[in-house]
Each structure stands twice: as C-alpha cells, then as structure tokens.
Amino acid sequence: MAEESLKQIGQRLKGLREVLDIPATDVARLCDVTPEHYEKIELGEADAGVYRLSKIAKRYGIELDVLLFGEEPRMNSYFVTRKHQGLCVNRRKEYKYESLASGFRGRKVEPFMVTVDPLPDNHRHGKSSHEGQEFDLIMEGSLEITIGDKIITLQAGDSIYFDSKEPHCMHAMGEQPCKFLCIVI
C-alpha cells in the first residue's frame, strides 16, 4: 500500500511539473535534494515527505491535498472529518498519515492523525527537517522522538511543540503502534 501511494504521489508531481513546464532540477532545488533523488520521488521509489510536498504545493500555488490524494479541497467555511474517515497516505510502511482537514481550502496548518508502527530494535528512522513548527499530542501508546541530539519519550496525554527545522525522527516504543495528533504549522 505504501509503495502504491508513493507511485501515485510521484505521478502527480511529474504531472504538475509537466503542466507548469517546470524543470525537475528546479523542484529538486526547492526540496533540497539532488536531481537523482527527486527523479526517484517522481518514480515512486523514494518518499518526498509531507513537508517537501507542502513546500512544493505552496511554491506552485496548489493545495497539498492535490499532491497527496489527487483531490482538490472544496470547503472554505468549515470541514468535518468523521472518525477514521480522513484521507490517508502511507509514507512508509511504518507511518500512516490521516488528513483531518483535507477538504478545507486555504488551510494555514496541516493537521494529521499519525499512526507509527514499532520497529525492530536495530532499526531507526532517518532524521528529517522542514520549515515551520510542529505540535504532536500523543493519543495512544508511547513515542520516542529525537530532536537534534535530545531523545524524549512521550506517553498518552503528553505533547511536544518544536521547531521542525531541527533534524528529528520518531518511532513507537514497545510492541504497540503509537497514535498521535500532528499539526504542522
């Protein structure tokens, strides 16, 4: 499922680039990746990440939902997302992002319900960074988040707000997935 989502996102990125006649090197530079890595993103062989996709969407004047889900938001007064009914994207096998405001046009923040599956002890996610700030509220399970060199463990009910330009990564602790509300600003 994650592989199919990556392929679909890659196809939408390539389509956007072709329609707007944007060289791949320009988008790679915007995303701060090599042209070779960006080519892998368009082929669905690498994950662009929600934050890079958000950067592309803002730069080229489209909604993030168009890149993530292939759908244009339509609401501008309010938008309701029923429990477990948000549009989902699986960035990696261990990460599931459920958009909580996908139908609202012109959002100022990106709210997601994120589920992170535990990894074997010898595996770790690579750190990423992106513009803006992030707020995470743990709903279920426990999460270990690394920001720079600092490792913080969060339990259900705990929250963290941080500068997302700092390199960071996270993974579920124990044997159960961790579910948290993530708001990217």
PDB file of C-alpha atoms in Angstrom:
ATOM      1  CA  MET A   1       0.000   0.000   0.000  1.00  0.00           C
ATOM      2  CA  ALA A   2       2.779   2.460   0.885  1.00  0.00           C
ATOM      3  CA  GLU A   3       4.534   1.730  -2.414  1.00  0.00           C
ATOM      4  CA  GLU A   4       1.345   2.435  -4.383  1.00  0.00           C
ATOM      5  CA  SER A   5       0.822   5.743  -2.530  1.00  0.00           C
ATOM      6  CA  LEU A   6       4.398   6.792  -3.323  1.00  0.00           C
ATOM      7  CA  LYS A   7       3.909   5.933  -7.005  1.00  0.00           C
ATOM      8  CA  GLN A   8       0.675   7.934  -7.190  1.00  0.00           C
ATOM      9  CA  ILE A   9       2.262  10.945  -5.492  1.00  0.00           C
ATOM     10  CA  GLY A  10       5.224  10.683  -7.872  1.00  0.00           C
ATOM     11  CA  GLN A  11       2.887  10.646 -10.866  1.00  0.00           C
ATOM     12  CA  ARG A  12       1.050  13.732  -9.585  1.00  0.00           C
ATOM     13  CA  LEU A  13       4.361  15.552  -9.038  1.00  0.00           C
ATOM     14  CA  LYS A  14       5.508  14.728 -12.541  1.00  0.00           C
ATOM     15  CA  GLY A  15       2.143  15.822 -13.950  1.00  0.00           C
ATOM     16  CA  LEU A  16       2.331  19.134 -12.081  1.00  0.00           C
ATOM     17  CA  ARG A  17       5.847  19.735 -13.346  1.00  0.00           C
ATOM     18  CA  GLU A  18       4.877  18.950 -16.927  1.00  0.00           C
ATOM     19  CA  VAL A  19       1.718  21.086 -16.885  1.00  0.00           C
ATOM     20  CA  LEU A  20       3.584  24.078 -15.446  1.00  0.00           C
ATOM     21  CA  ASP A  21       6.692  23.366 -17.560  1.00  0.00           C
ATOM     22  CA  ILE A  22       8.985  23.283 -14.519  1.00  0.00           C
ATOM     23  CA  PRO A  23      12.409  21.627 -14.852  1.00  0.00           C
ATOM     24  CA  ALA A  24      12.944  18.737 -12.422  1.00  0.00           C
ATOM     25  CA  THR A  25      16.133  20.452 -11.244  1.00  0.00           C
ATOM     26  CA  ASP A  26      14.077  23.435 -10.011  1.00  0.00           C
ATOM     27  CA  VAL A  27      11.812  21.206  -7.908  1.00  0.00           C
ATOM     28  CA  ALA A  28      14.818  19.234  -6.630  1.00  0.00           C
ATOM     29  CA  ARG A  29      16.467  22.503  -5.551  1.00  0.00           C
ATOM     30  CA  LEU A  30      13.250  23.625  -3.810  1.00  0.00           C
ATOM     31  CA  CYS A  31      13.123  20.295  -1.959  1.00  0.00           C
ATOM     32  CA  ASP A  32      16.833  20.458  -1.118  1.00  0.00           C
ATOM     33  CA  VAL A  33      17.532  17.074  -2.728  1.00  0.00           C
ATOM     34  CA  THR A  34      19.704  16.009  -5.629  1.00  0.00           C
ATOM     35  CA  PRO A  35      18.099  15.761  -9.087  1.00  0.00           C
ATOM     36  CA  GLU A  36      18.717  11.998  -8.932  1.00  0.00           C
ATOM     37  CA  HIS A  37      16.841  11.724  -5.640  1.00  0.00           C
ATOM     38  CA  TYR A  38      13.991  13.847  -6.985  1.00  0.00           C
ATOM     39  CA  GLU A  39      13.759  11.545 -10.014  1.00  0.00           C
ATOM     40  CA  LYS A  40      13.311   8.619  -7.590  1.00  0.00           C
ATOM     41  CA  ILE A  41      10.497  10.554  -5.885  1.00  0.00           C
ATOM     42  CA  GLU A  42       8.677  11.003  -9.207  1.00  0.00           C
ATOM     43  CA  LEU A  43       9.172   7.294  -9.971  1.00  0.00           C
ATOM     44  CA  GLY A  44       7.674   6.372  -6.581  1.00  0.00           C
ATOM     45  CA  GLU A  45      10.952   4.852  -5.407  1.00  0.00           C
ATOM     46  CA  ALA A  46      11.583   7.441  -2.665  1.00  0.00           C
ATOM     47  CA  ASP A  47       9.401   9.290  -0.198  1.00  0.00           C
ATOM     48  CA  ALA A  48       9.083  13.045  -0.709  1.00  0.00           C
ATOM     49  CA  GLY A  49       7.697  13.517   2.786  1.00  0.00           C
ATOM     50  CA  VAL A  50       4.678  15.595   3.688  1.00  0.00           C
ATOM     51  CA  TYR A  51       6.868  18.611   4.408  1.00  0.00           C
ATOM     52  CA  ARG A  52       8.531  18.677   0.992  1.00  0.00           C
ATOM     53  CA  LEU A  53       5.158  18.162  -0.659  1.00  0.00           C
ATOM     54  CA  SER A  54       3.801  21.076   1.356  1.00  0.00           C
ATOM     55  CA  LYS A  55       6.717  23.218   0.187  1.00  0.00           C
ATOM     56  CA  ILE A  56       6.021  22.292  -3.453  1.00  0.00           C
ATOM     57  CA  ALA A  57       2.298  22.975  -3.037  1.00  0.00           C
ATOM     58  CA  LYS A  58       2.918  26.417  -1.536  1.00  0.00           C
ATOM     59  CA  ARG A  59       5.536  27.369  -4.127  1.00  0.00           C
ATOM     60  CA  TYR A  60       3.365  26.411  -7.109  1.00  0.00           C
ATOM     61  CA  GLY A  61       0.020  27.590  -5.689  1.00  0.00           C
ATOM     62  CA  ILE A  62      -1.822  24.300  -5.310  1.00  0.00           C
ATOM     63  CA  GLU A  63      -3.350  22.568  -2.331  1.00  0.00           C
ATOM     64  CA  LEU A  64      -1.307  19.880  -0.589  1.00  0.00           C
ATOM     65  CA  ASP A  65      -4.279  17.516  -0.990  1.00  0.00           C
ATOM     66  CA  VAL A  66      -3.866  17.553  -4.753  1.00  0.00           C
ATOM     67  CA  LEU A  67      -0.370  16.073  -4.371  1.00  0.00           C
ATOM     68  CA  LEU A  68      -1.203  13.717  -1.504  1.00  0.00           C
ATOM     69  CA  PHE A  69      -4.615  12.459  -2.573  1.00  0.00           C
ATOM     70  CA  GLY A  70      -5.301  13.741  -6.085  1.00  0.00           C
ATOM     71  CA  GLU A  71      -8.300  15.708  -4.810  1.00  0.00           C
ATOM     72  CA  GLU A  72      -8.953  19.440  -4.707  1.00  0.00           C
ATOM     73  CA  PRO A  73     -10.387  20.776  -1.406  1.00  0.00           C
ATOM     74  CA  ARG A  74     -13.789  22.388  -1.864  1.00  0.00           C
ATOM     75  CA  MET A  75     -14.857  23.804   1.514  1.00  0.00           C
ATOM     76  CA  ASN A  76     -13.931  27.271   2.750  1.00  0.00           C
ATOM     77  CA  SER A  77     -16.250  27.798   5.705  1.00  0.00           C
ATOM     78  CA  TYR A  78     -15.811  24.518   7.614  1.00  0.00           C
ATOM     79  CA  PHE A  79     -14.941  20.896   7.001  1.00  0.00           C
ATOM     80  CA  VAL A  80     -15.843  17.878   9.150  1.00  0.00           C
ATOM     81  CA  THR A  81     -13.733  14.735   9.221  1.00  0.00           C
ATOM     82  CA  ARG A  82     -15.538  11.804  10.811  1.00  0.00           C
ATOM     83  CA  LYS A  83     -13.593   9.322  12.933  1.00  0.00           C
ATOM     84  CA  HIS A  84     -11.317   7.167  10.743  1.00  0.00           C
ATOM     85  CA  GLN A  85     -12.693   8.843   7.592  1.00  0.00           C
ATOM     86  CA  GLY A  86      -9.812  11.210   6.752  1.00  0.00           C
ATOM     87  CA  LEU A  87      -7.908  10.716   3.517  1.00  0.00           C
ATOM     88  CA  CYS A  88      -4.829   8.607   4.194  1.00  0.00           C
ATOM     89  CA  VAL A  89      -1.351   8.443   2.811  1.00  0.00           C
ATOM     90  CA  ASN A  90       1.199   5.855   3.831  1.00  0.00           C
ATOM     91  CA  ARG A  91       4.617   7.471   3.524  1.00  0.00           C
ATOM     92  CA  ARG A  92       6.453   4.394   4.652  1.00  0.00           C
ATOM     93  CA  LYS A  93       5.259   1.028   5.789  1.00  0.00           C
ATOM     94  CA  GLU A  94       5.549   2.129   9.445  1.00  0.00           C
ATOM     95  CA  TYR A  95       3.850   5.557   9.052  1.00  0.00           C
ATOM     96  CA  LYS A  96       0.202   6.251   8.260  1.00  0.00           C
ATOM     97  CA  TYR A  97      -0.972   9.875   7.914  1.00  0.00           C
ATOM     98  CA  GLU A  98      -4.706  10.590   8.032  1.00  0.00           C
ATOM     99  CA  SER A  99      -5.534  14.146   6.960  1.00  0.00           C
ATOM    100  CA  LEU A 100      -8.026  15.799   9.299  1.00  0.00           C
ATOM    101  CA  ALA A 101      -8.765  18.817   7.101  1.00  0.00           C
ATOM    102  CA  SER A 102      -8.317  17.572   3.547  1.00  0.00           C
ATOM    103  CA  GLY A 103     -11.470  19.200   2.218  1.00  0.00           C
ATOM    104  CA  PHE A 104     -10.793  22.691   3.583  1.00  0.00           C
ATOM    105  CA  ARG A 105      -9.378  25.111   1.043  1.00  0.00           C
ATOM    106  CA  GLY A 106      -6.578  27.510   2.006  1.00  0.00           C
ATOM    107  CA  ARG A 107      -5.542  25.870   5.277  1.00  0.00           C
ATOM    108  CA  LYS A 108      -3.000  27.687   7.437  1.00  0.00           C
ATOM    109  CA  VAL A 109      -1.943  24.468   9.225  1.00  0.00           C
ATOM    110  CA  GLU A 110      -1.841  20.791   8.265  1.00  0.00           C
ATOM    111  CA  PRO A 111      -3.499  18.568  10.911  1.00  0.00           C
ATOM    112  CA  PHE A 112      -2.958  14.807  10.715  1.00  0.00           C
ATOM    113  CA  MET A 113      -3.714  11.779  12.833  1.00  0.00           C
ATOM    114  CA  VAL A 114      -0.493   9.792  12.570  1.00  0.00           C
ATOM    115  CA  THR A 115      -0.011   6.135  13.414  1.00  0.00           C
ATOM    116  CA  VAL A 116       3.548   4.889  13.760  1.00  0.00           C
ATOM    117  CA  ASP A 117       4.202   1.162  13.984  1.00  0.00           C
ATOM    118  CA  PRO A 118       7.038  -0.090  16.188  1.00  0.00           C
ATOM    119  CA  LEU A 119      10.322  -1.025  14.528  1.00  0.00           C
ATOM    120  CA  PRO A 120      12.700  -3.827  15.419  1.00  0.00           C
ATOM    121  CA  ASP A 121      15.283  -2.665  17.999  1.00  0.00           C
ATOM    122  CA  ASN A 122      18.097  -2.434  15.477  1.00  0.00           C
ATOM    123  CA  HIS A 123      16.170  -0.161  13.071  1.00  0.00           C
ATOM    124  CA  ARG A 124      15.789   3.611  13.301  1.00  0.00           C
ATOM    125  CA  HIS A 125      14.181   6.158  11.006  1.00  0.00           C
ATOM    126  CA  GLY A 126      16.497   8.726   9.492  1.00  0.00           C
ATOM    127  CA  LYS A 127      16.156  12.275  10.746  1.00  0.00           C
ATOM    128  CA  SER A 128      14.378  14.849   8.630  1.00  0.00           C
ATOM    129  CA  SER A 129      13.844  18.558   8.942  1.00  0.00           C
ATOM    130  CA  HIS A 130      11.496  21.040   7.323  1.00  0.00           C
ATOM    131  CA  GLU A 131      10.408  24.646   7.557  1.00  0.00           C
ATOM    132  CA  GLY A 132       7.948  25.630  10.224  1.00  0.00           C
ATOM    133  CA  GLN A 133       6.917  24.200  13.532  1.00  0.00           C
ATOM    134  CA  GLU A 134       5.193  21.032  14.667  1.00  0.00           C
ATOM    135  CA  PHE A 135       2.853  20.122  17.507  1.00  0.00           C
ATOM    136  CA  ASP A 136       2.317  16.457  18.441  1.00  0.00           C
ATOM    137  CA  LEU A 137      -0.187  15.197  21.049  1.00  0.00           C
ATOM    138  CA  ILE A 138       0.108  11.507  21.922  1.00  0.00           C
ATOM    139  CA  MET A 139      -3.296   9.808  21.892  1.00  0.00           C
ATOM    140  CA  GLU A 140      -2.330   6.128  22.297  1.00  0.00           C
ATOM    141  CA  GLY A 141       0.900   4.276  23.010  1.00  0.00           C
ATOM    142  CA  SER A 142       4.270   5.872  23.552  1.00  0.00           C
ATOM    143  CA  LEU A 143       6.613   7.660  21.197  1.00  0.00           C
ATOM    144  CA  GLU A 144      10.326   8.258  21.275  1.00  0.00           C
ATOM    145  CA  ILE A 145      11.224  11.456  19.463  1.00  0.00           C
ATOM    146  CA  THR A 146      14.757  12.578  18.766  1.00  0.00           C
ATOM    147  CA  ILE A 147      15.299  16.279  18.129  1.00  0.00           C
ATOM    148  CA  GLY A 148      18.913  17.075  17.359  1.00  0.00           C
ATOM    149  CA  ASP A 149      20.785  15.024  19.983  1.00  0.00           C
ATOM    150  CA  LYS A 150      17.979  15.076  22.561  1.00  0.00           C
ATOM    151  CA  ILE A 151      15.850  11.923  22.987  1.00  0.00           C
ATOM    152  CA  ILE A 152      12.411  12.421  24.556  1.00  0.00           C
ATOM    153  CA  THR A 153       9.850   9.753  25.421  1.00  0.00           C
ATOM    154  CA  LEU A 154       6.193  10.773  25.305  1.00  0.00           C
ATOM    155  CA  GLN A 155       3.214   8.850  26.700  1.00  0.00           C
ATOM    156  CA  ALA A 156      -0.520   9.153  26.007  1.00  0.00           C
ATOM    157  CA  GLY A 157      -1.614  12.652  27.037  1.00  0.00           C
ATOM    158  CA  ASP A 158       1.866  14.182  26.574  1.00  0.00           C
ATOM    159  CA  SER A 159       2.546  16.731  23.872  1.00  0.00           C
ATOM    160  CA  ILE A 160       5.504  18.438  22.279  1.00  0.00           C
ATOM    161  CA  TYR A 161       5.879  21.611  20.236  1.00  0.00           C
ATOM    162  CA  PHE A 162       9.145  22.103  18.371  1.00  0.00           C
ATOM    163  CA  ASP A 163      10.994  23.938  15.630  1.00  0.00           C
ATOM    164  CA  SER A 164      10.864  21.436  12.789  1.00  0.00           C
ATOM    165  CA  LYS A 165      13.995  22.887  11.176  1.00  0.00           C
ATOM    166  CA  GLU A 166      15.823  20.858  13.842  1.00  0.00           C
ATOM    167  CA  PRO A 167      16.643  17.378  12.495  1.00  0.00           C
ATOM    168  CA  HIS A 168      14.158  14.983  14.075  1.00  0.00           C
ATOM    169  CA  CYS A 169      12.791  11.457  13.904  1.00  0.00           C
ATOM    170  CA  MET A 170      10.356   9.362  15.895  1.00  0.00           C
ATOM    171  CA  HIS A 171       9.342   5.792  16.495  1.00  0.00           C
ATOM    172  CA  ALA A 172       6.791   3.889  18.556  1.00  0.00           C
ATOM    173  CA  MET A 173       8.054   2.415  21.798  1.00  0.00           C
ATOM    174  CA  GLY A 174       7.180  -1.120  22.844  1.00  0.00           C
ATOM    175  CA  GLU A 175       5.166  -3.542  20.771  1.00  0.00           C
ATOM    176  CA  GLN A 176       2.087  -1.395  20.087  1.00  0.00           C
ATOM    177  CA  PRO A 177       1.657   1.349  17.473  1.00  0.00           C
ATOM    178  CA  CYS A 178       1.641   4.945  18.653  1.00  0.00           C
ATOM    179  CA  LYS A 179      -1.159   7.237  17.520  1.00  0.00           C
ATOM    180  CA  PHE A 180      -0.816  10.996  17.758  1.00  0.00           C
ATOM    181  CA  LEU A 181      -2.318  14.239  16.545  1.00  0.00           C
ATOM    182  CA  CYS A 182       0.263  16.087  14.458  1.00  0.00           C
ATOM    183  CA  ILE A 183      -0.201  19.715  13.477  1.00  0.00           C
ATOM    184  CA  VAL A 184       2.350  21.133  11.065  1.00  0.00           C
ATOM    185  CA  ILE A 185       2.476  24.909  11.005  1.00  0.00           C
TER     186      ILE A 185
END
